[in-house]
Amino acid sequence: MNGAEILIKTALKAGIEVCFTNPGTTELPLVSAFDAVPGMRPILGLFEGCCTGAADGYGRMTDQPAMTLLHLGPGLSNGIANLHNARRARTPLFNVIGEHASWHRPLDAPLTMDIETLASTVSGWQRTNTSSQTLSKDTVDAIAAALQGQVSTLIVPIDYQWTECPDQPIIRSPDPTDLIDADSIERAAALLRTDSKVALILGGRALRKRGLKAAARISAKTGCDLLSERAPARVERGVGIPVAKFIPYFPSQALDLLSRYQGVVLAGAAEPVTFFGWQGYQSRLLNESQHICHINADDKGLPTALENMADALGAPAKVNTSLPHALQVVRPDLPQGTLTAKHAGIILAALQPENAIIVNESITSGGAYLPLAASSPPHTLLMLPAIGYGIPCAVGAAIACPLRPVINFQADGSAMYTLQALWMQARESLNITTLICSNRSYDILKLEFARAGVTPGPSAQTLTDLANPEIGWVQISKGMGVPAVKVDTCEVLAKELKKALNEPGPHLIEMCLG
Ligand SMILES: Cc1ncc(C[n+]2csc(CCOP(=O)(O)OP(=O)(O)O)c2C)c(N)n1
Ligand SMILES: [Mg+2]
């Protein structure tokens, strides 16, 4: 058995089932090992950002790491933006990077890069393997670290991949245990017992069903409001699931909301700050006079931590959710006529099936959708900060949950970063419907100009306008093997969306927004 086979065998034993990869010469022993040690599903991505985005989507839906296998520093560089998203999402992800042979590394051959420095920007754990003898242990350590909710990067020189070595015991990564600091729960409970107006801000796995239900119990007992970090990695939504209000993007609205509270309890969320440092605004959204308590628990332990706090407060065991309409499904009426962004959101909320996974990278087009979907049937919403994650994230979610329909509500400019992932959808026959919000523009940048009172000149306009030439989404999609149509009325969108959701395999609908 060689080092590469030991790595794959160890990963399999740890329960890793999928590897998203774009390999090269320095990974070929690992590529061969997928055949020599069967059991893992290797999935080719044609750009590394698609592999890392897919691994992120997979990890968010399963709480288990997918493996990525990337080629040297350039391959890792191409994948870093979506590894950044995975880091922000606290996604477990086992990131394997092939490296030059150990004796070749110092010679600065053309593809040599400082992989360790690159990896350090996104990895919670990283190691460069120094012998095939330690590959099993390195793999176990990497996967155990990933299971803590982070990207763990193992850099493996090719000579250690191909070296034959005597049988090694293949060990299994230990299961992570919940880390919950009971004192922090008591401090937060003490704040919640006072008469102060308090917001409980939820993030990470506090936004799963169990976490939200415990938070609703706390709210019922103490009167606190439930808020959510601005762009949560994964939140369970829909009828019967308590709603946590998203902290708004724009600073005036965020400050307006947060300044109402005398106290804030943070459960899985960092202290809120503005998305950018905007002129005329401070970056911190909370102020010195507000009492801030952190629940100290790891991501996995958050739902239990909230349940413990609800019990400590003597909260009722079961509560109705706070929204008046949240106990029954309310579907909005289907609009008619020319299609706008608002209409697109209404139609999606009206038609999304129960148990759907919605990957939301709609940027400026999604405003109408989010509040309406709170009373759609139960579903999962995935979001994140750095753009270019939507199409690949949908791939990973669909691989993770093959029986659930995946809908990617996708802005056009952001879609262009990782559109090769459409080819993965066709190749793997994934049940994904991509709704392209075709406004032929970087609208958010125009909005930011308007907010700053700047009139974009002709050069600035060329940098925010995508209309010349128009992006041919139907041709692009069909060229990648995904059937596609273009729609510009509400009626046709509703018809095509129903059809796409009823047919197996991927579909793309270009929504020309007026
Ligand atoms: C990696 C990266 N590059 C550039 C940007 C800057 N940026 C933010 S949103 C955006 C595009 C927005 O356009 P689109 O996806 O079409 O959404 P719209 O604003 O039209 O709703 C860009 C280029 C970014 N956030 N991340
Ligand atoms: Mg756009």
Coordinates of C-alpha atoms and ligand atoms in Angstrom, one line a residue:
M1 CA 0.0 0.0 0.0
N2 CA 1.3 3.5 -0.8
G3 CA 0.8 6.7 1.0
A4 CA -2.0 7.9 -1.2
E5 CA -4.0 4.7 -0.6
I6 CA -3.4 5.1 3.2
L7 CA -4.8 8.6 3.0
I8 CA -7.9 7.5 1.2
K9 CA -8.5 4.5 3.3
T10 CA -8.2 6.6 6.5
A11 CA -10.6 9.2 5.1
L12 CA -13.1 6.5 4.2
K13 CA -12.9 5.0 7.7
A14 CA -13.6 8.4 9.1
G15 CA -16.8 8.5 7.1
I16 CA -15.7 10.8 4.2
E17 CA -17.8 9.8 1.2
V18 CA -17.2 12.5 -1.4
C19 CA -14.2 14.3 -2.9
F20 CA -14.6 17.4 -5.1
T21 CA -11.4 17.7 -7.1
N22 CA -9.5 19.2 -9.9
P23 CA -6.3 17.3 -9.9
G24 CA -2.9 17.6 -11.7
T25 CA 0.4 15.7 -11.9
T26 CA 1.2 16.2 -8.2
E27 CA -2.1 14.4 -7.2
L28 CA -2.0 11.5 -9.5
P29 CA -1.2 8.8 -6.9
L30 CA -4.2 10.0 -5.0
V31 CA -6.3 9.9 -8.2
S32 CA -5.2 6.3 -8.7
A33 CA -6.0 5.5 -5.1
F34 CA -9.7 6.2 -5.7
D35 CA -9.7 3.0 -7.8
A36 CA -7.3 1.0 -5.6
V37 CA -9.3 1.8 -2.5
P38 CA -12.9 2.0 -3.7
G39 CA -15.7 3.6 -1.7
M40 CA -15.2 7.4 -2.1
R41 CA -17.1 9.3 -4.8
P42 CA -14.7 11.5 -6.7
I43 CA -16.4 14.4 -8.4
L44 CA -14.6 16.5 -11.0
G45 CA -15.0 20.3 -10.9
L46 CA -13.6 22.3 -13.8
F47 CA -12.5 25.2 -11.6
E48 CA -11.3 24.9 -8.0
G49 CA -13.7 27.5 -6.8
C50 CA -16.5 25.1 -7.8
C51 CA -14.8 22.2 -5.9
T52 CA -14.5 24.3 -2.7
G53 CA -17.9 25.8 -3.0
A54 CA -19.4 22.4 -3.5
A55 CA -17.6 21.0 -0.5
D56 CA -18.9 23.9 1.5
G57 CA -22.5 23.3 0.5
Y58 CA -22.1 19.6 1.2
G59 CA -20.6 20.2 4.7
R60 CA -23.3 22.8 5.6
M61 CA -26.0 20.2 4.8
T62 CA -24.4 17.1 6.4
D63 CA -22.2 18.5 9.1
Q64 CA -19.6 16.0 7.8
P65 CA -16.6 17.1 5.9
A66 CA -16.3 16.5 2.2
M67 CA -12.7 16.2 0.9
T68 CA -11.3 18.5 -1.7
L69 CA -8.2 17.6 -3.7
L70 CA -6.5 20.6 -5.4
H71 CA -3.4 21.1 -7.4
L72 CA -0.5 22.9 -5.8
G73 CA -0.6 26.6 -4.9
P74 CA -2.4 27.8 -8.1
G75 CA -5.2 25.3 -7.6
L76 CA -5.6 26.3 -3.9
S77 CA -5.5 30.0 -4.9
N78 CA -8.4 29.4 -7.3
G79 CA -10.4 27.8 -4.5
I80 CA -9.7 30.3 -1.8
A81 CA -12.7 32.6 -2.0
N82 CA -15.1 29.7 -1.4
L83 CA -12.8 28.3 1.3
H84 CA -13.2 31.7 2.9
N85 CA -16.9 31.2 2.8
A86 CA -16.5 27.8 4.3
R87 CA -14.4 29.3 7.1
R88 CA -17.1 31.9 7.8
A89 CA -19.8 29.2 7.7
R90 CA -17.8 27.1 10.1
T91 CA -18.2 24.2 7.6
P92 CA -16.2 21.0 8.3
L93 CA -14.0 20.6 5.2
F94 CA -11.0 18.3 4.6
N95 CA -8.8 20.3 2.1
V96 CA -6.0 18.2 0.5
I97 CA -3.4 20.0 -1.6
G98 CA -0.8 18.1 -3.7
E99 CA 2.7 19.5 -3.4
H100 CA 5.9 19.0 -5.4
A101 CA 8.2 16.1 -4.5
S102 CA 10.0 17.0 -1.3
W103 CA 13.4 17.1 -3.1
H104 CA 12.0 19.2 -5.9
R105 CA 10.3 21.8 -3.7
P106 CA 13.5 24.0 -3.1
L107 CA 14.3 24.4 -6.8
D108 CA 11.5 26.9 -7.4
A109 CA 10.1 25.0 -10.4
P110 CA 7.4 27.0 -12.4
L111 CA 4.4 26.0 -10.3
T112 CA 6.0 26.4 -6.9
M113 CA 4.2 28.6 -4.5
D114 CA 4.1 29.2 -0.8
I115 CA 1.1 26.9 -0.2
E116 CA 1.4 27.0 3.6
T117 CA 1.0 30.8 3.6
L118 CA -2.0 30.6 1.2
A119 CA -3.6 27.9 3.3
S120 CA -3.2 29.8 6.5
T121 CA -5.6 32.5 5.4
V122 CA -8.6 30.1 5.4
S123 CA -7.6 27.1 7.5
G124 CA -8.3 26.5 11.1
W125 CA -5.9 23.6 11.1
Q126 CA -3.1 22.8 8.6
R127 CA -0.1 20.6 8.3
T128 CA 2.4 19.6 5.6
N129 CA 3.0 15.9 5.6
T130 CA 6.6 14.9 5.9
S131 CA 6.5 11.1 5.5
S132 CA 4.1 8.4 4.1
Q133 CA 4.6 6.8 7.5
T134 CA 2.6 9.6 9.2
L135 CA -0.1 10.0 6.5
S136 CA -2.8 8.0 8.4
K137 CA -2.2 10.0 11.6
D138 CA -2.1 13.3 9.6
T139 CA -5.3 12.4 7.9
V140 CA -7.0 11.5 11.2
D141 CA -5.8 14.7 12.8
A142 CA -7.0 16.8 9.9
I143 CA -10.5 15.2 9.9
A144 CA -10.8 15.5 13.7
A145 CA -9.9 19.2 13.3
A146 CA -12.4 19.7 10.4
L147 CA -15.2 18.2 12.5
Q148 CA -14.7 21.1 14.9
G149 CA -16.3 23.2 12.2
Q150 CA -13.4 24.5 10.2
V151 CA -11.3 24.0 7.0
S152 CA -8.4 21.7 7.7
T153 CA -5.7 21.7 5.1
L154 CA -3.3 18.8 4.6
I155 CA -0.5 19.5 2.1
V156 CA 0.9 16.2 0.7
P157 CA 4.1 16.1 -1.4
I158 CA 3.8 13.6 -4.2
D159 CA 6.8 11.5 -3.2
Y160 CA 5.1 10.6 0.1
Q161 CA 1.9 9.8 -1.9
W162 CA 3.7 7.2 -4.0
T163 CA 6.0 5.7 -1.4
E164 CA 5.1 2.1 -0.6
C165 CA 5.0 1.5 3.2
P166 CA 4.3 -1.3 5.5
D167 CA 0.7 -1.7 6.7
Q168 CA -0.3 0.9 9.2
P169 CA -3.2 0.7 11.6
I170 CA -5.9 2.8 10.1
I171 CA -7.5 4.7 12.9
R172 CA -10.7 6.7 13.1
S173 CA -11.1 10.3 14.0
P174 CA -12.6 10.8 17.5
D175 CA -16.1 12.2 17.5
P176 CA -16.1 15.8 18.7
T177 CA -17.9 16.5 22.0
D178 CA -20.0 19.6 22.7
L179 CA -18.1 22.4 24.5
I180 CA -20.6 24.4 26.6
D181 CA -19.6 26.9 29.2
A182 CA -22.3 26.8 31.9
D183 CA -21.2 30.0 33.5
S184 CA -21.7 32.0 30.3
I185 CA -25.2 30.6 30.1
E186 CA -25.9 31.7 33.7
R187 CA -24.6 35.2 33.0
A188 CA -26.8 35.5 29.9
A189 CA -29.8 34.2 31.8
A190 CA -29.2 36.8 34.5
L191 CA -29.3 39.6 31.8
L192 CA -32.5 38.1 30.3
R193 CA -34.1 38.1 33.8
T194 CA -33.7 41.8 34.2
D195 CA -36.3 44.4 32.9
S196 CA -33.9 45.5 30.2
K197 CA -34.9 45.2 26.5
V198 CA -32.7 42.4 25.2
A199 CA -32.0 41.0 21.8
L200 CA -30.8 37.4 21.5
I201 CA -28.7 37.3 18.3
L202 CA -28.3 33.8 16.8
G203 CA -25.7 32.5 14.5
G204 CA -24.2 29.2 13.3
R205 CA -26.1 26.1 14.4
A206 CA -28.3 28.2 16.8
L207 CA -30.3 28.8 13.6
R208 CA -31.1 25.2 13.1
K209 CA -34.6 24.0 14.2
R210 CA -33.6 22.9 17.7
G211 CA -31.7 26.1 18.3
L212 CA -34.6 28.3 17.0
K213 CA -37.2 26.4 19.1
A214 CA -35.1 26.8 22.3
A215 CA -34.6 30.5 21.4
A216 CA -38.4 30.9 21.0
R217 CA -39.0 29.4 24.4
I218 CA -36.5 32.0 25.9
S219 CA -38.3 34.8 24.0
A220 CA -41.7 33.6 25.3
K221 CA -40.4 33.6 28.9
T222 CA -38.4 36.8 28.9
G223 CA -39.8 39.0 26.1
C224 CA -36.4 39.2 24.3
D225 CA -36.4 39.7 20.5
L226 CA -34.8 37.1 18.3
L227 CA -32.3 38.3 15.7
S228 CA -30.0 36.5 13.2
E229 CA -26.5 37.3 12.1
R230 CA -26.8 39.1 8.7
A231 CA -25.8 36.3 6.3
P232 CA -26.1 33.0 8.1
A233 CA -24.5 29.9 6.5
R234 CA -27.7 27.9 7.1
V235 CA -31.0 28.7 8.6
E236 CA -34.1 26.5 8.9
R237 CA -37.2 28.5 7.9
G238 CA -40.8 28.1 7.1
V239 CA -44.1 27.5 8.8
G240 CA -43.9 26.3 12.4
I241 CA -40.2 27.3 12.7
P242 CA -39.6 30.4 14.9
V243 CA -38.3 33.4 13.0
A244 CA -35.1 35.3 13.8
K245 CA -35.1 38.7 12.1
F246 CA -32.0 39.3 9.9
I247 CA -29.8 42.2 11.0
P248 CA -30.0 44.6 7.9
Y249 CA -27.1 45.2 5.6
F250 CA -27.2 49.0 5.4
P251 CA -25.7 50.6 8.5
S252 CA -28.5 53.1 9.2
Q253 CA -31.1 50.3 9.3
A254 CA -28.9 48.0 11.4
L255 CA -28.1 50.8 13.9
D256 CA -31.8 51.7 14.0
L257 CA -32.6 48.2 15.0
L258 CA -29.8 47.4 17.4
S259 CA -29.9 50.8 19.2
R260 CA -33.3 49.7 20.6
Y261 CA -31.7 47.2 23.0
Q262 CA -30.1 47.8 26.4
G263 CA -28.7 44.3 26.4
V264 CA -27.6 41.8 23.8
V265 CA -26.9 38.0 24.1
L266 CA -24.8 36.5 21.4
A267 CA -25.3 32.8 20.7
G268 CA -23.1 31.6 17.9
A269 CA -22.9 35.1 16.4
A270 CA -20.0 37.5 16.6
E271 CA -20.6 41.0 17.9
P272 CA -22.3 42.7 14.9
V273 CA -20.3 45.2 12.8
T274 CA -21.1 46.9 9.6
F275 CA -20.3 45.0 6.4
F276 CA -17.9 47.7 5.2
G277 CA -16.4 50.7 6.9
W278 CA -18.8 53.3 5.4
Q279 CA -18.0 57.1 5.5
G280 CA -19.9 58.7 8.3
Y281 CA -20.7 55.5 10.2
Q282 CA -18.9 53.7 13.0
S283 CA -18.1 50.1 12.4
R284 CA -19.4 48.7 15.6
L285 CA -23.2 48.4 15.7
L286 CA -23.4 48.1 19.5
N287 CA -22.3 50.8 21.9
E288 CA -20.6 51.1 25.3
S289 CA -23.9 51.5 27.2
Q290 CA -25.3 48.2 25.9
H291 CA -24.7 45.1 28.1
I292 CA -23.2 42.3 25.9
C293 CA -23.1 38.6 27.0
H294 CA -21.6 35.8 24.9
I295 CA -22.8 32.2 25.1
N296 CA -19.6 30.3 25.1
A297 CA -20.3 27.1 23.2
D298 CA -18.8 25.5 20.1
D299 CA -21.0 25.5 17.0
K300 CA -22.2 21.9 17.6
G301 CA -23.1 22.7 21.2
L302 CA -25.2 25.8 20.5
P303 CA -28.7 24.1 20.3
T304 CA -28.0 22.3 23.6
A305 CA -26.7 25.5 25.2
L306 CA -29.9 27.4 24.2
E307 CA -32.0 24.5 25.6
N308 CA -30.1 24.6 28.8
M309 CA -30.7 28.4 29.1
A310 CA -34.4 28.0 28.3
D311 CA -34.6 25.4 31.1
A312 CA -32.6 27.6 33.5
L313 CA -35.0 30.5 32.9
G314 CA -38.0 28.2 33.5
A315 CA -39.3 28.8 30.0
P316 CA -42.4 26.8 28.8
A317 CA -41.5 23.6 27.1
K318 CA -43.5 24.4 24.0
V319 CA -44.4 27.8 22.5
N320 CA -46.1 29.1 19.4
T321 CA -43.9 31.0 17.1
S322 CA -43.9 34.7 17.2
L323 CA -45.3 35.5 13.8
P324 CA -49.1 35.5 13.6
H325 CA -49.1 33.7 10.3
A326 CA -46.4 31.2 11.1
L327 CA -48.7 28.4 12.2
Q328 CA -50.1 27.8 8.7
V329 CA -48.7 27.9 5.3
V330 CA -49.4 31.2 3.5
R331 CA -48.6 31.2 -0.1
P332 CA -48.6 34.7 -1.8
D333 CA -50.8 35.1 -4.9
L334 CA -49.0 34.7 -8.2
P335 CA -48.4 38.1 -9.8
Q336 CA -49.0 38.7 -13.4
G337 CA -47.4 40.7 -16.3
T338 CA -43.8 42.0 -16.7
L339 CA -41.3 40.2 -14.5
T340 CA -39.5 42.3 -11.8
A341 CA -37.1 41.2 -9.0
K342 CA -39.9 41.6 -6.5
H343 CA -42.2 39.4 -8.7
A344 CA -39.5 36.8 -9.0
G345 CA -39.2 36.6 -5.2
I346 CA -43.0 36.3 -4.8
I347 CA -43.2 33.5 -7.4
L348 CA -40.4 31.6 -5.7
A349 CA -42.0 31.9 -2.2
A350 CA -45.4 30.8 -3.8
L351 CA -44.0 27.7 -5.5
Q352 CA -41.0 26.4 -3.6
P353 CA -41.8 22.8 -2.5
E354 CA -41.7 21.6 1.0
N355 CA -38.2 20.6 2.2
A356 CA -36.5 22.6 -0.5
I357 CA -33.0 23.8 -0.1
I358 CA -32.8 27.4 -1.2
V359 CA -29.3 28.7 -2.0
N360 CA -29.7 32.5 -1.9
E361 CA -27.2 34.6 -3.8
S362 CA -29.8 36.9 -5.2
I363 CA -28.0 40.1 -3.9
T364 CA -30.3 43.1 -4.7
S365 CA -33.1 40.9 -6.2
G366 CA -34.0 39.0 -3.1
G367 CA -35.6 41.7 -0.9
A368 CA -39.2 40.5 -1.4
Y369 CA -38.4 36.8 -1.1
L370 CA -37.1 36.5 2.4
P371 CA -40.0 37.8 4.5
L372 CA -42.5 35.9 2.4
A373 CA -40.7 32.6 2.6
A374 CA -41.0 32.6 6.4
S375 CA -44.6 31.3 5.9
S376 CA -43.7 28.9 3.1
P377 CA -43.5 25.2 3.9
P378 CA -40.4 24.2 6.0
H379 CA -37.1 24.6 4.1
T380 CA -33.4 25.3 4.5
L381 CA -31.9 28.6 3.4
L382 CA -28.1 28.9 2.7
M383 CA -26.4 32.2 2.3
L384 CA -22.9 33.8 2.6
P385 CA -20.7 36.8 2.3
A386 CA -18.3 36.4 -0.6
I387 CA -19.9 36.1 -4.0
G388 CA -19.4 33.3 -6.5
Y389 CA -20.7 30.5 -4.1
G390 CA -24.3 30.0 -5.3
I391 CA -23.9 27.6 -8.2
P392 CA -21.3 25.3 -6.6
C393 CA -22.9 25.5 -3.2
A394 CA -26.1 24.2 -4.8
V395 CA -24.0 21.3 -6.2
G396 CA -22.7 20.3 -2.8
A397 CA -26.2 20.6 -1.2
A398 CA -27.7 18.4 -3.9
I399 CA -25.0 15.8 -3.5
A400 CA -25.5 15.8 0.2
C401 CA -29.3 15.7 0.0
P402 CA -30.3 13.9 -3.2
L403 CA -33.9 13.6 -2.3
R404 CA -34.4 17.3 -1.6
P405 CA -35.1 19.8 -4.4
V406 CA -32.4 22.5 -4.5
I407 CA -33.3 26.0 -5.8
N408 CA -30.5 28.5 -6.5
F409 CA -31.8 32.1 -6.4
Q410 CA -28.9 33.6 -8.2
A411 CA -27.8 37.1 -9.2
D412 CA -26.3 37.2 -12.7
G413 CA -23.0 39.0 -12.0
S414 CA -22.2 36.7 -9.1
A415 CA -23.1 33.6 -11.2
M416 CA -20.3 34.4 -13.6
Y417 CA -17.6 33.6 -11.1
T418 CA -18.2 29.9 -10.8
L419 CA -20.5 29.0 -13.7
Q420 CA -18.5 25.9 -14.5
A421 CA -20.5 24.3 -11.7
L422 CA -23.4 24.0 -14.0
W423 CA -21.5 21.3 -15.8
M424 CA -21.1 19.4 -12.5
Q425 CA -24.9 19.7 -12.1
A426 CA -25.5 18.1 -15.6
R427 CA -22.8 15.4 -15.1
E428 CA -24.1 14.3 -11.7
S429 CA -27.8 14.6 -12.8
L430 CA -28.5 16.9 -9.8
N431 CA -32.0 18.1 -9.0
I432 CA -31.2 21.8 -9.0
T433 CA -33.2 24.7 -10.5
T434 CA -31.1 27.8 -11.0
L435 CA -33.1 31.0 -11.3
I436 CA -30.8 33.7 -12.8
C437 CA -31.8 37.2 -11.7
S438 CA -30.8 38.8 -15.0
N439 CA -30.7 42.5 -14.4
R440 CA -27.6 42.7 -16.6
S441 CA -25.9 44.8 -14.0
Y442 CA -23.9 45.0 -10.9
D443 CA -26.9 46.6 -9.3
I444 CA -25.5 46.7 -5.7
L445 CA -22.6 48.9 -6.8
K446 CA -25.1 51.3 -8.5
L447 CA -27.0 51.4 -5.2
E448 CA -23.9 52.1 -3.2
F449 CA -23.0 55.0 -5.6
A450 CA -26.5 56.4 -5.1
R451 CA -26.2 56.0 -1.3
A452 CA -22.9 57.9 -1.4
G453 CA -24.5 60.6 -3.6
V454 CA -22.1 59.9 -6.4
T455 CA -23.3 60.0 -10.0
P456 CA -21.3 57.4 -11.9
G457 CA -19.4 58.7 -14.9
P458 CA -19.0 56.9 -18.2
S459 CA -16.0 54.8 -16.9
A460 CA -17.8 53.9 -13.7
Q461 CA -20.8 52.9 -15.7
T462 CA -18.8 50.5 -17.8
L463 CA -17.7 48.8 -14.6
T464 CA -21.2 48.3 -13.3
D465 CA -23.1 47.5 -16.5
L466 CA -23.3 43.9 -17.9
A467 CA -25.5 44.6 -20.9
N468 CA -22.9 45.0 -23.6
P469 CA -22.7 42.3 -24.7
E470 CA -25.6 40.6 -22.9
I471 CA -24.7 37.3 -21.3
G472 CA -26.4 34.5 -23.1
W473 CA -27.5 32.4 -20.1
V474 CA -29.6 30.0 -22.2
Q475 CA -26.6 29.2 -24.5
I476 CA -24.1 29.0 -21.6
S477 CA -26.4 26.6 -19.7
K478 CA -27.2 24.4 -22.7
G479 CA -23.5 24.4 -23.5
M480 CA -22.8 23.0 -20.0
G481 CA -25.5 20.3 -20.5
V482 CA -28.2 22.0 -18.4
P483 CA -31.6 22.6 -20.2
A484 CA -32.5 26.3 -20.0
V485 CA -35.2 28.8 -20.9
K486 CA -35.5 32.6 -20.8
V487 CA -38.6 34.2 -19.4
D488 CA -39.8 37.8 -19.0
T489 CA -43.3 37.5 -17.7
C490 CA -44.6 36.3 -14.4
E491 CA -46.9 33.8 -16.0
V492 CA -44.2 32.1 -18.0
L493 CA -41.8 32.1 -15.0
A494 CA -44.5 30.3 -12.9
K495 CA -45.1 27.8 -15.6
E496 CA -41.4 27.1 -16.2
L497 CA -40.5 26.9 -12.5
K498 CA -43.3 24.3 -11.9
K499 CA -42.0 22.3 -14.9
A500 CA -38.4 22.5 -13.8
L501 CA -39.3 21.3 -10.3
N502 CA -41.3 18.4 -11.6
E503 CA -38.6 17.1 -14.0
P504 CA -35.6 15.3 -12.6
G505 CA -32.1 16.7 -13.3
P506 CA -30.9 20.3 -13.4
H507 CA -32.6 23.3 -15.1
L508 CA -31.8 26.9 -15.5
I509 CA -34.3 29.7 -16.0
E510 CA -33.0 33.1 -17.0
M511 CA -35.4 35.6 -15.5
C512 CA -35.1 38.8 -17.5
L513 CA -36.0 41.4 -14.9
G514 CA -37.6 44.6 -15.9
Ligands
LIG1 C1 -14.9 38.1 -5.0 C2 -15.6 39.4 -5.1 N1 -15.3 40.2 -6.2 C3 -16.0 41.4 -6.3 C4 -16.9 41.8 -5.4 C5 -17.7 43.1 -5.5 N2 -19.1 42.9 -5.8 C6 -20.0 42.8 -4.8 S1 -21.5 42.4 -5.4 C7 -20.9 42.3 -7.0 C8 -21.7 41.9 -8.1 C9 -23.2 42.2 -7.9 O1 -23.8 41.9 -9.1 P1 -24.9 40.8 -9.2 O2 -24.3 39.5 -8.7 O3 -25.3 40.8 -10.6 O4 -26.0 41.2 -8.2 P2 -26.9 42.5 -8.3 O5 -26.2 43.6 -7.6 O6 -27.1 42.9 -9.7 O7 -28.2 42.2 -7.6 C10 -19.5 42.6 -7.0 C11 -18.7 42.6 -8.2 C12 -17.2 40.9 -4.3 N3 -18.1 41.1 -3.4 N4 -16.5 39.7 -4.2
MG2 MG -27.0 41.7 -11.5

